[in-house]
């Protein structure tokens, strides 16, 4: 007599891919909000008085609590203790609340309100060495309020990121897990493409209003929260069928000594922070840089930058497959750094001299290929360099170090733009040569670390150049 095996919900391709759509949709909307103000730097200055320094401090505020309050670690603990369903709904709620604060700050309702009066007198911290916050004396009240909302949103989106990964593992374990993770990452990157086109368009609808795209993004985050709730209902049914949630090893303070004493860990961590500091902060300024160099509107500049996230999303799965089958991880890291250097040098030197749209497109394409090469090679290489028992803790520390760069460099670039453009008040007349050279220098340092890492691999035999599939 044959034993009847009851199928679980995730045994159905339709149900597990539906779960992925719900998870990926929430992250897609989160990525949209993350960069919703990036194409609107010109309007933020003309309508709300945000100079490059204020904008840079706002842009860096997203990771402030993750860096200095270690919220990323706490998010992992919450996920371990409470599970995917609770943490998904919590992260969606935190993102939505932070976004609402951000929207209110840039809306017309904030102007002349008691909240504006309060923020004018609040968080006026001196520009001293000890002031590591995004706030400073003279910062516009709306920028301070926006930064408060953005740092709260940053906690939610980071929590959502690790929660979605755990959810995918739970639903796709033993099935198409690598494909599911690749699809989720590609969908999230498409969110950036939507922003660079959609945000300027929404803002330009008469009457021109910088807060309109933010309001739309808030509504999308509400839909994202509903998606998380629908996922939770499905996940509860899966648990009732006996499914088990696979958990990472929890972060342990005792692991820090073993991790931080490893030279190769520091090579990877520093390469990570340098590379990503030249990518994500650049996204915050890319549209305004193209406006200044090409004389474009924000909508036209968005069409040029549009090819970067779409190209990266399209190429990444193929490069991941090549790495799995052929290897060459360290070489891919170095090639990615070289392409990034060429891109930023082109923006610094060629584009201002030629004002050529072709140069802009070619540079963006180089950056898209670079952004496919490095993540595809970097993250699968970490398990080859770190003891498997310390892997969860190692990733947590790397993400924390990465967030330091993502916090600091938007503010650094904002200050560099201000100092290298004395007396310039028109947001369409900034010279971006020095800021782009700063980004290029980060690529040079990343390339040197990549070369050092490849040398260490040859000496110690970590297997970075070997394929993942044996």
CSV table of C-alpha atoms in Angstrom, one decimal:
chain,number,residue,atom,x,y,z
A,1,UNK,CA,0.0,0.0,0.0
A,2,UNK,CA,1.5,3.3,-1.1
A,3,UNK,CA,2.0,6.0,1.5
A,4,UNK,CA,0.2,9.2,0.7
A,5,UNK,CA,2.5,12.2,1.1
A,6,UNK,CA,0.7,15.4,1.8
A,7,UNK,CA,2.0,18.3,-0.4
A,8,UNK,CA,3.0,21.5,1.3
A,9,UNK,CA,2.0,24.9,0.0
A,10,UNK,CA,5.5,25.6,-1.4
A,11,UNK,CA,5.4,22.4,-3.4
A,12,UNK,CA,3.1,24.3,-5.8
A,13,UNK,CA,5.1,26.4,-8.2
A,14,UNK,CA,2.2,28.9,-8.4
A,15,UNK,CA,2.0,29.4,-4.6
A,16,UNK,CA,5.8,29.7,-4.0
A,17,UNK,CA,6.2,32.2,-6.9
A,18,UNK,CA,3.2,34.1,-5.6
A,19,UNK,CA,5.0,34.3,-2.2
A,20,UNK,CA,8.1,35.6,-4.0
A,21,UNK,CA,6.0,38.3,-5.9
A,22,UNK,CA,4.6,39.5,-2.5
A,23,UNK,CA,8.0,39.7,-0.9
A,24,UNK,CA,9.8,41.2,-4.0
A,25,UNK,CA,7.0,43.8,-4.4
A,26,UNK,CA,7.5,45.1,-0.9
A,27,UNK,CA,11.2,45.5,-1.5
A,28,UNK,CA,10.6,47.0,-5.0
A,29,UNK,CA,8.5,49.7,-3.4
A,30,UNK,CA,11.1,50.2,-0.6
A,31,UNK,CA,13.9,50.8,-3.2
A,32,UNK,CA,11.6,53.3,-5.0
A,33,UNK,CA,11.3,55.3,-1.8
A,34,UNK,CA,15.0,55.0,-1.0
A,35,UNK,CA,15.9,57.1,-4.1
A,36,UNK,CA,12.6,59.1,-4.6
A,37,UNK,CA,14.3,62.4,-3.9
A,38,UNK,CA,17.6,61.7,-5.8
A,39,UNK,CA,16.4,63.1,-9.1
A,40,UNK,CA,14.9,66.2,-7.5
A,41,UNK,CA,18.0,67.8,-6.1
A,42,UNK,CA,17.4,70.9,-8.2
A,43,UNK,CA,13.8,71.3,-6.9
A,44,UNK,CA,14.9,70.7,-3.3
A,45,UNK,CA,17.3,73.6,-3.5
A,46,UNK,CA,14.9,76.0,-5.3
A,47,UNK,CA,11.7,75.1,-3.5
A,48,UNK,CA,13.0,74.0,0.0
A,49,UNK,CA,16.4,75.7,0.3
A,50,UNK,CA,18.5,72.5,0.5
A,51,UNK,CA,22.0,73.3,-0.6
A,52,UNK,CA,24.4,70.3,-1.5
A,53,UNK,CA,25.5,70.1,2.1
A,54,UNK,CA,21.9,69.8,3.4
A,55,UNK,CA,21.0,67.3,0.7
A,56,UNK,CA,24.1,65.2,1.4
A,57,UNK,CA,23.3,65.0,5.1
A,58,UNK,CA,19.7,64.0,4.3
A,59,UNK,CA,21.0,61.3,1.9
A,60,UNK,CA,23.4,59.9,4.5
A,61,UNK,CA,20.8,59.8,7.3
A,62,UNK,CA,19.2,56.6,6.0
A,63,UNK,CA,22.0,54.4,7.5
A,64,UNK,CA,22.7,56.5,10.6
A,65,UNK,CA,20.8,54.3,13.1
A,66,UNK,CA,22.1,51.1,11.5
A,67,UNK,CA,25.7,52.4,12.0
A,68,UNK,CA,25.7,54.1,15.4
A,69,UNK,CA,22.8,52.3,17.1
A,70,UNK,CA,23.6,48.9,15.6
A,71,UNK,CA,20.0,48.5,14.5
A,72,UNK,CA,21.0,46.1,11.7
A,73,UNK,CA,22.2,43.6,14.4
A,74,UNK,CA,19.0,44.1,16.4
A,75,UNK,CA,17.0,43.5,13.3
A,76,UNK,CA,18.7,40.1,12.9
A,77,UNK,CA,17.9,39.3,16.6
A,78,UNK,CA,14.2,40.2,16.1
A,79,UNK,CA,14.1,38.0,13.0
A,80,UNK,CA,15.7,35.1,14.9
A,81,UNK,CA,13.3,35.4,17.8
A,82,UNK,CA,10.0,36.4,16.1
A,83,UNK,CA,10.2,34.8,12.7
A,84,UNK,CA,9.6,36.0,9.1
A,85,UNK,CA,5.9,36.9,9.5
A,86,UNK,CA,6.2,39.2,12.4
A,87,UNK,CA,9.4,40.8,11.2
A,88,UNK,CA,8.1,41.4,7.7
A,89,UNK,CA,5.0,43.3,9.0
A,90,UNK,CA,7.1,45.2,11.5
A,91,UNK,CA,9.6,46.3,8.8
A,92,UNK,CA,6.9,47.3,6.4
A,93,UNK,CA,5.2,49.4,9.2
A,94,UNK,CA,8.5,51.1,10.2
A,95,UNK,CA,9.2,51.9,6.5
A,96,UNK,CA,5.7,53.4,6.1
A,97,UNK,CA,6.0,55.6,9.3
A,98,UNK,CA,9.4,56.9,8.3
A,99,UNK,CA,8.2,57.7,4.8
A,100,UNK,CA,5.2,59.6,6.2
A,101,UNK,CA,7.5,61.8,8.3
A,102,UNK,CA,9.7,62.3,5.2
A,103,UNK,CA,6.7,63.3,3.1
A,104,UNK,CA,5.3,65.7,5.6
A,105,UNK,CA,8.7,67.4,5.9
A,106,UNK,CA,8.8,68.3,2.1
A,107,UNK,CA,5.1,69.0,1.8
A,108,UNK,CA,3.6,72.5,1.7
A,109,UNK,CA,1.8,71.7,5.0
A,110,UNK,CA,5.2,71.8,6.8
A,111,UNK,CA,5.9,75.4,5.7
A,112,UNK,CA,5.0,77.8,8.5
A,113,UNK,CA,3.8,75.0,10.8
A,114,UNK,CA,4.6,74.6,14.5
A,115,UNK,CA,6.7,71.6,13.4
A,116,UNK,CA,8.9,73.8,11.3
A,117,UNK,CA,9.3,76.3,14.1
A,118,UNK,CA,10.3,73.5,16.4
A,119,UNK,CA,12.8,72.0,14.0
A,120,UNK,CA,14.4,75.4,13.4
A,121,UNK,CA,15.3,75.4,17.1
A,122,UNK,CA,16.0,71.7,17.3
A,123,UNK,CA,19.2,69.7,16.5
A,124,UNK,CA,21.3,72.7,15.8
A,125,UNK,CA,24.5,70.9,16.5
A,126,UNK,CA,27.9,72.5,15.9
A,127,UNK,CA,30.2,71.3,13.1
A,128,UNK,CA,32.7,69.7,15.5
A,129,UNK,CA,34.6,66.4,15.4
A,130,UNK,CA,32.3,64.8,17.8
A,131,UNK,CA,29.1,65.5,15.8
A,132,UNK,CA,28.6,62.3,13.9
A,133,UNK,CA,24.9,62.9,13.4
A,134,UNK,CA,23.4,64.1,10.1
A,135,UNK,CA,22.3,67.4,11.8
A,136,UNK,CA,24.1,70.7,12.0
A,137,UNK,CA,23.5,74.3,12.8
A,138,UNK,CA,21.8,76.1,9.9
A,139,UNK,CA,20.4,73.0,8.3
A,140,UNK,CA,16.9,73.8,6.9
A,141,UNK,CA,14.1,72.6,9.1
A,142,UNK,CA,12.5,70.5,6.4
A,143,UNK,CA,15.9,68.8,5.7
A,144,UNK,CA,16.2,67.9,9.5
A,145,UNK,CA,12.7,66.6,9.6
A,146,UNK,CA,13.2,64.6,6.4
A,147,UNK,CA,16.4,63.1,7.8
A,148,UNK,CA,14.5,62.0,10.9
A,149,UNK,CA,12.0,60.2,8.7
A,150,UNK,CA,14.6,58.8,6.4
A,151,UNK,CA,16.7,57.2,9.2
A,152,UNK,CA,13.6,55.6,10.5
A,153,UNK,CA,12.8,54.3,7.0
A,154,UNK,CA,16.3,53.1,6.8
A,155,UNK,CA,15.8,50.8,9.8
A,156,UNK,CA,12.7,49.4,8.2
A,157,UNK,CA,14.2,48.7,4.8
A,158,UNK,CA,17.3,47.0,6.1
A,159,UNK,CA,15.1,44.8,8.3
A,160,UNK,CA,13.0,44.0,5.3
A,161,UNK,CA,16.0,43.1,3.3
A,162,UNK,CA,17.2,40.3,5.6
A,163,UNK,CA,13.6,39.2,6.2
A,164,UNK,CA,12.9,38.8,2.5
A,165,UNK,CA,16.1,36.7,2.1
A,166,UNK,CA,15.0,34.4,5.0
A,167,UNK,CA,11.5,34.1,3.5
A,168,UNK,CA,12.8,33.1,0.1
A,169,UNK,CA,15.0,30.4,1.7
A,170,UNK,CA,11.9,29.1,3.5
A,171,UNK,CA,9.7,28.8,0.4
A,172,UNK,CA,12.3,27.8,-2.1
A,173,UNK,CA,14.6,25.4,-0.2
A,174,UNK,CA,15.4,22.4,-2.4
A,175,UNK,CA,13.8,24.2,-5.3
A,176,UNK,CA,14.7,27.2,-7.5
A,177,UNK,CA,16.3,29.2,-4.6
A,178,UNK,CA,19.2,30.8,-6.6
A,179,UNK,CA,16.8,31.8,-9.4
A,180,UNK,CA,14.3,33.2,-6.9
A,181,UNK,CA,17.0,35.3,-5.1
A,182,UNK,CA,18.3,36.6,-8.5
A,183,UNK,CA,14.8,37.5,-9.6
A,184,UNK,CA,14.1,39.4,-6.3
A,185,UNK,CA,17.4,41.3,-6.6
A,186,UNK,CA,16.6,42.2,-10.3
A,187,UNK,CA,13.1,43.4,-9.4
A,188,UNK,CA,14.6,45.6,-6.6
A,189,UNK,CA,17.1,47.2,-9.0
A,190,UNK,CA,14.4,48.0,-11.4
A,191,UNK,CA,12.9,50.2,-8.7
A,192,UNK,CA,15.8,52.6,-9.2
A,193,UNK,CA,15.0,52.7,-12.9
A,194,UNK,CA,11.4,53.6,-12.1
A,195,UNK,CA,12.5,56.4,-9.8
A,196,UNK,CA,14.8,58.2,-12.2
A,197,UNK,CA,12.0,58.4,-14.8
A,198,UNK,CA,8.9,58.6,-12.6
A,199,UNK,CA,10.0,61.0,-9.9
A,200,UNK,CA,10.8,64.0,-12.1
A,201,UNK,CA,7.7,63.4,-14.2
A,202,UNK,CA,5.4,63.4,-11.1
A,203,UNK,CA,7.1,66.5,-9.7
A,204,UNK,CA,6.8,68.4,-13.0
A,205,UNK,CA,3.0,68.1,-13.2
A,206,UNK,CA,1.5,71.6,-12.9
A,207,UNK,CA,1.9,73.0,-10.3
A,208,UNK,CA,5.5,71.8,-9.8
A,209,UNK,CA,5.7,70.2,-6.4
A,210,UNK,CA,8.7,68.3,-5.0
A,211,UNK,CA,6.5,66.5,-2.5
A,212,UNK,CA,4.2,64.8,-5.0
A,213,UNK,CA,6.5,61.9,-5.9
A,214,UNK,CA,7.1,61.3,-2.2
A,215,UNK,CA,3.4,61.1,-1.6
A,216,UNK,CA,3.0,58.5,-4.4
A,217,UNK,CA,6.0,56.5,-3.0
A,218,UNK,CA,4.3,56.5,0.4
A,219,UNK,CA,1.2,55.0,-1.1
A,220,UNK,CA,3.3,52.3,-2.8
A,221,UNK,CA,4.9,51.5,0.6
A,222,UNK,CA,1.3,51.1,2.0
A,223,UNK,CA,0.7,48.5,-0.8
A,224,UNK,CA,4.0,46.9,0.2
A,225,UNK,CA,2.9,46.6,3.8
A,226,UNK,CA,-0.4,44.9,2.5
A,227,UNK,CA,1.8,42.6,0.4
A,228,UNK,CA,3.7,41.6,3.6
A,229,UNK,CA,0.4,41.0,5.4
A,230,UNK,CA,-0.8,38.8,2.5
A,231,UNK,CA,2.5,36.9,2.6
A,232,UNK,CA,2.1,36.4,6.4
A,233,UNK,CA,-1.2,34.7,5.8
A,234,UNK,CA,0.3,32.3,3.3
A,235,UNK,CA,3.3,31.7,5.5
A,236,UNK,CA,1.1,30.8,8.4
A,237,UNK,CA,-0.6,28.2,6.3
A,238,UNK,CA,2.8,26.8,5.3
A,239,UNK,CA,3.8,26.5,9.0
A,240,UNK,CA,0.6,24.7,9.7
A,241,UNK,CA,1.7,22.0,7.2
A,242,UNK,CA,4.9,21.4,9.2
A,243,UNK,CA,7.4,23.7,7.3
A,244,UNK,CA,10.4,24.8,9.2
A,245,UNK,CA,12.1,28.2,9.0
A,246,UNK,CA,15.8,27.9,8.3
A,247,UNK,CA,17.7,30.3,10.5
A,248,UNK,CA,21.2,31.7,10.2
A,249,UNK,CA,23.7,31.4,13.1
A,250,UNK,CA,22.9,34.3,15.4
A,251,UNK,CA,25.4,37.2,15.7
A,252,UNK,CA,27.7,36.6,18.7
A,253,UNK,CA,30.1,39.2,20.3
A,254,UNK,CA,32.6,36.4,20.9
A,255,UNK,CA,32.9,35.9,17.1
A,256,UNK,CA,34.2,39.4,16.6
A,257,UNK,CA,37.8,38.6,17.8
A,258,UNK,CA,38.1,35.7,15.4
A,259,UNK,CA,36.7,37.7,12.5
A,260,UNK,CA,38.5,41.0,13.0
A,261,UNK,CA,41.9,39.2,13.4
A,262,UNK,CA,41.6,37.9,9.8
A,263,UNK,CA,43.6,39.9,7.3
A,264,UNK,CA,41.6,38.5,4.4
A,265,UNK,CA,38.3,39.5,6.1
A,266,UNK,CA,39.5,43.1,6.2
A,267,UNK,CA,40.5,43.0,2.6
A,268,UNK,CA,37.0,41.9,1.6
A,269,UNK,CA,35.2,44.3,4.1
A,270,UNK,CA,37.3,47.4,3.0
A,271,UNK,CA,36.8,46.5,-0.7
A,272,UNK,CA,33.1,46.3,-0.1
A,273,UNK,CA,32.8,49.6,1.6
A,274,UNK,CA,35.0,51.4,-1.0
A,275,UNK,CA,33.2,49.9,-3.9
A,276,UNK,CA,29.6,50.5,-2.7
A,277,UNK,CA,30.5,54.0,-1.4
A,278,UNK,CA,31.3,54.9,-5.1
A,279,UNK,CA,28.0,53.4,-6.3
A,280,UNK,CA,25.0,54.2,-4.0
A,281,UNK,CA,26.1,57.7,-3.0
A,282,UNK,CA,26.8,58.4,-6.7
A,283,UNK,CA,23.2,57.5,-7.4
A,284,UNK,CA,22.1,60.3,-5.1
A,285,UNK,CA,23.9,62.9,-7.3
A,286,UNK,CA,23.9,61.3,-10.7
A,287,UNK,CA,20.8,63.1,-12.1
A,288,UNK,CA,22.0,66.6,-11.0
A,289,UNK,CA,25.5,65.8,-12.4
A,290,UNK,CA,24.0,65.0,-15.8
A,291,UNK,CA,21.8,68.1,-15.6
A,292,UNK,CA,24.8,70.3,-14.9
A,293,UNK,CA,27.1,68.7,-17.6
A,294,UNK,CA,24.5,68.3,-20.4
A,295,UNK,CA,22.1,71.1,-19.7
A,296,UNK,CA,19.3,68.6,-19.4
A,297,UNK,CA,16.1,68.6,-17.4
A,298,UNK,CA,15.7,66.1,-14.7
A,299,UNK,CA,13.4,64.0,-16.9
A,300,UNK,CA,16.0,64.0,-19.7
A,301,UNK,CA,18.8,63.1,-17.3
A,302,UNK,CA,16.7,60.3,-16.0
A,303,UNK,CA,16.4,58.8,-19.4
A,304,UNK,CA,20.2,58.6,-19.6
A,305,UNK,CA,20.7,57.1,-16.2
A,306,UNK,CA,17.8,54.7,-16.8
A,307,UNK,CA,20.2,52.2,-18.5
A,308,UNK,CA,22.3,51.7,-15.4
A,309,UNK,CA,19.9,49.8,-13.1
A,310,UNK,CA,18.2,48.0,-16.0
A,311,UNK,CA,21.5,46.9,-17.4
A,312,UNK,CA,22.8,45.8,-14.0
A,313,UNK,CA,19.6,43.8,-13.4
A,314,UNK,CA,19.8,42.1,-16.8
A,315,UNK,CA,23.5,41.1,-16.7
A,316,UNK,CA,23.9,40.0,-13.1
A,317,UNK,CA,22.2,36.5,-13.5
A,318,UNK,CA,24.5,35.7,-16.4
A,319,UNK,CA,27.7,36.7,-14.5
A,320,UNK,CA,26.5,34.7,-11.5
A,321,UNK,CA,26.1,31.7,-13.7
A,322,UNK,CA,29.6,32.2,-15.2
A,323,UNK,CA,31.1,32.5,-11.7
A,324,UNK,CA,29.3,29.3,-10.6
A,325,UNK,CA,30.7,27.4,-13.6
A,326,UNK,CA,34.0,29.0,-14.5
A,327,UNK,CA,35.2,30.9,-11.4
A,328,UNK,CA,37.5,33.9,-11.7
A,329,UNK,CA,36.0,35.7,-8.7
A,330,UNK,CA,39.0,37.8,-7.8
A,331,UNK,CA,39.6,38.7,-11.4
A,332,UNK,CA,35.9,39.8,-11.7
A,333,UNK,CA,36.3,42.0,-8.6
A,334,UNK,CA,39.4,43.7,-10.2
A,335,UNK,CA,37.7,44.2,-13.6
A,336,UNK,CA,34.6,45.7,-11.9
A,337,UNK,CA,36.8,48.2,-10.1
A,338,UNK,CA,38.6,49.1,-13.3
A,339,UNK,CA,35.3,49.7,-15.1
A,340,UNK,CA,34.1,51.9,-12.3
A,341,UNK,CA,37.3,54.0,-12.4
A,342,UNK,CA,36.9,54.5,-16.1
A,343,UNK,CA,33.2,55.5,-15.6
A,344,UNK,CA,33.9,58.1,-13.0
A,345,UNK,CA,37.0,59.5,-14.8
A,346,UNK,CA,34.8,59.9,-17.9
A,347,UNK,CA,32.2,61.8,-15.9
A,348,UNK,CA,35.0,64.0,-14.3
A,349,UNK,CA,37.1,64.8,-17.4
A,350,UNK,CA,35.4,63.8,-20.7
A,351,UNK,CA,31.8,64.7,-20.1
A,352,UNK,CA,32.4,68.4,-19.0
A,353,UNK,CA,34.8,68.9,-21.9
A,354,UNK,CA,32.6,67.3,-24.6
A,355,UNK,CA,29.1,67.6,-23.2
A,356,UNK,CA,28.4,64.5,-25.2
A,357,UNK,CA,25.4,62.3,-24.6
A,358,UNK,CA,27.3,59.4,-26.1
A,359,UNK,CA,30.0,59.7,-23.5
A,360,UNK,CA,27.3,59.8,-20.8
A,361,UNK,CA,25.6,56.7,-22.1
A,362,UNK,CA,28.9,54.7,-22.5
A,363,UNK,CA,30.0,55.7,-19.0
A,364,UNK,CA,26.7,54.6,-17.5
A,365,UNK,CA,26.9,51.3,-19.4
A,366,UNK,CA,30.4,50.7,-18.0
A,367,UNK,CA,29.1,51.4,-14.5
A,368,UNK,CA,26.2,48.9,-15.0
A,369,UNK,CA,28.6,46.2,-16.1
A,370,UNK,CA,30.8,47.0,-13.1
A,371,UNK,CA,27.8,46.8,-10.7
A,372,UNK,CA,27.0,43.4,-12.1
A,373,UNK,CA,30.6,42.1,-11.8
A,374,UNK,CA,31.4,43.1,-8.3
A,375,UNK,CA,28.3,42.0,-6.3
A,376,UNK,CA,28.2,38.7,-8.3
A,377,UNK,CA,31.8,37.9,-7.4
A,378,UNK,CA,32.0,39.5,-3.9
A,379,UNK,CA,29.2,37.9,-1.9
A,380,UNK,CA,29.7,34.3,-3.0
A,381,UNK,CA,33.4,34.7,-2.2
A,382,UNK,CA,32.9,35.4,1.5
A,383,UNK,CA,32.1,31.7,2.4
A,384,UNK,CA,35.5,30.7,0.9
A,385,UNK,CA,37.3,33.1,3.1
A,386,UNK,CA,35.5,32.7,6.5
A,387,UNK,CA,34.9,29.7,8.7
A,388,UNK,CA,31.4,28.5,8.0
A,389,UNK,CA,30.5,28.7,11.7
A,390,UNK,CA,31.3,32.4,11.6
A,391,UNK,CA,29.6,33.2,8.3
A,392,UNK,CA,26.5,34.8,9.7
A,393,UNK,CA,28.5,37.1,12.0
A,394,UNK,CA,31.0,37.9,9.2
A,395,UNK,CA,28.2,39.1,6.9
A,396,UNK,CA,26.7,41.2,9.7
A,397,UNK,CA,30.0,42.9,10.3
A,398,UNK,CA,30.6,43.5,6.6
A,399,UNK,CA,27.1,45.0,6.2
A,400,UNK,CA,27.8,47.3,9.2
A,401,UNK,CA,31.1,48.4,7.8
A,402,UNK,CA,29.4,49.0,4.4
A,403,UNK,CA,26.8,51.1,6.1
A,404,UNK,CA,29.5,53.4,7.5
A,405,UNK,CA,30.5,54.3,3.9
A,406,UNK,CA,26.9,54.7,2.8
A,407,UNK,CA,26.4,57.0,5.7
A,408,UNK,CA,29.5,59.1,5.4
A,409,UNK,CA,30.0,59.6,1.6
A,410,UNK,CA,26.8,61.3,0.7
A,411,UNK,CA,27.7,64.0,3.3
A,412,UNK,CA,31.3,64.1,2.1
A,413,UNK,CA,30.3,64.6,-1.5
A,414,UNK,CA,27.8,67.3,-0.6
A,415,UNK,CA,30.5,69.2,1.2
A,416,UNK,CA,32.9,68.7,-1.7
A,417,UNK,CA,30.4,70.1,-4.2
A,418,UNK,CA,29.8,73.1,-2.0
A,419,UNK,CA,33.5,73.8,-1.4
A,420,UNK,CA,34.5,73.3,-5.0
A,421,UNK,CA,31.8,75.6,-6.3
A,422,UNK,CA,32.2,78.8,-4.2
A,423,UNK,CA,29.5,81.4,-4.8
A,424,UNK,CA,27.4,79.0,-7.0
A,425,UNK,CA,23.8,79.1,-6.0
A,426,UNK,CA,22.1,77.8,-9.2
A,427,UNK,CA,21.7,74.0,-8.8
A,428,UNK,CA,22.2,73.6,-12.6
A,429,UNK,CA,25.6,75.2,-12.6
A,430,UNK,CA,27.6,73.0,-10.3
A,431,UNK,CA,31.0,71.7,-11.5
A,432,UNK,CA,31.2,68.0,-10.6
A,433,UNK,CA,34.8,67.4,-11.6
A,434,UNK,CA,36.2,67.1,-8.0
A,435,UNK,CA,33.3,65.0,-6.6
A,436,UNK,CA,33.7,62.5,-9.5
A,437,UNK,CA,37.4,62.3,-8.9
A,438,UNK,CA,36.7,61.4,-5.3
A,439,UNK,CA,34.5,58.6,-6.5
A,440,UNK,CA,37.2,57.5,-9.0
A,441,UNK,CA,39.8,57.5,-6.2
A,442,UNK,CA,37.6,55.0,-4.2
A,443,UNK,CA,37.7,52.8,-7.3
A,444,UNK,CA,41.5,52.9,-7.4
A,445,UNK,CA,41.7,51.9,-3.7
A,446,UNK,CA,39.2,49.1,-4.4
A,447,UNK,CA,41.3,47.9,-7.3
A,448,UNK,CA,44.4,47.8,-5.1
A,449,UNK,CA,42.6,45.8,-2.5
A,450,UNK,CA,41.3,43.4,-5.2
A,451,UNK,CA,44.9,42.9,-6.4
A,452,UNK,CA,46.0,42.2,-2.9
A,453,UNK,CA,43.1,39.8,-2.3
A,454,UNK,CA,44.1,37.9,-5.5
A,455,UNK,CA,47.7,37.7,-4.3
A,456,UNK,CA,46.5,36.3,-0.9
A,457,UNK,CA,44.4,33.8,-2.8
A,458,UNK,CA,47.4,32.5,-4.7
A,459,UNK,CA,49.4,32.2,-1.5
A,460,UNK,CA,46.8,30.6,0.7
A,461,UNK,CA,44.6,28.8,-1.9
A,462,UNK,CA,41.2,30.1,-0.8
A,463,UNK,CA,39.7,29.2,-4.2
A,464,UNK,CA,38.5,32.6,-5.3
A,465,UNK,CA,39.4,31.8,-8.9
A,466,UNK,CA,37.8,28.4,-8.8
A,467,UNK,CA,34.2,27.7,-9.9
A,468,UNK,CA,31.5,27.4,-7.2
A,469,UNK,CA,30.1,24.3,-8.9
A,470,UNK,CA,32.6,21.4,-8.5
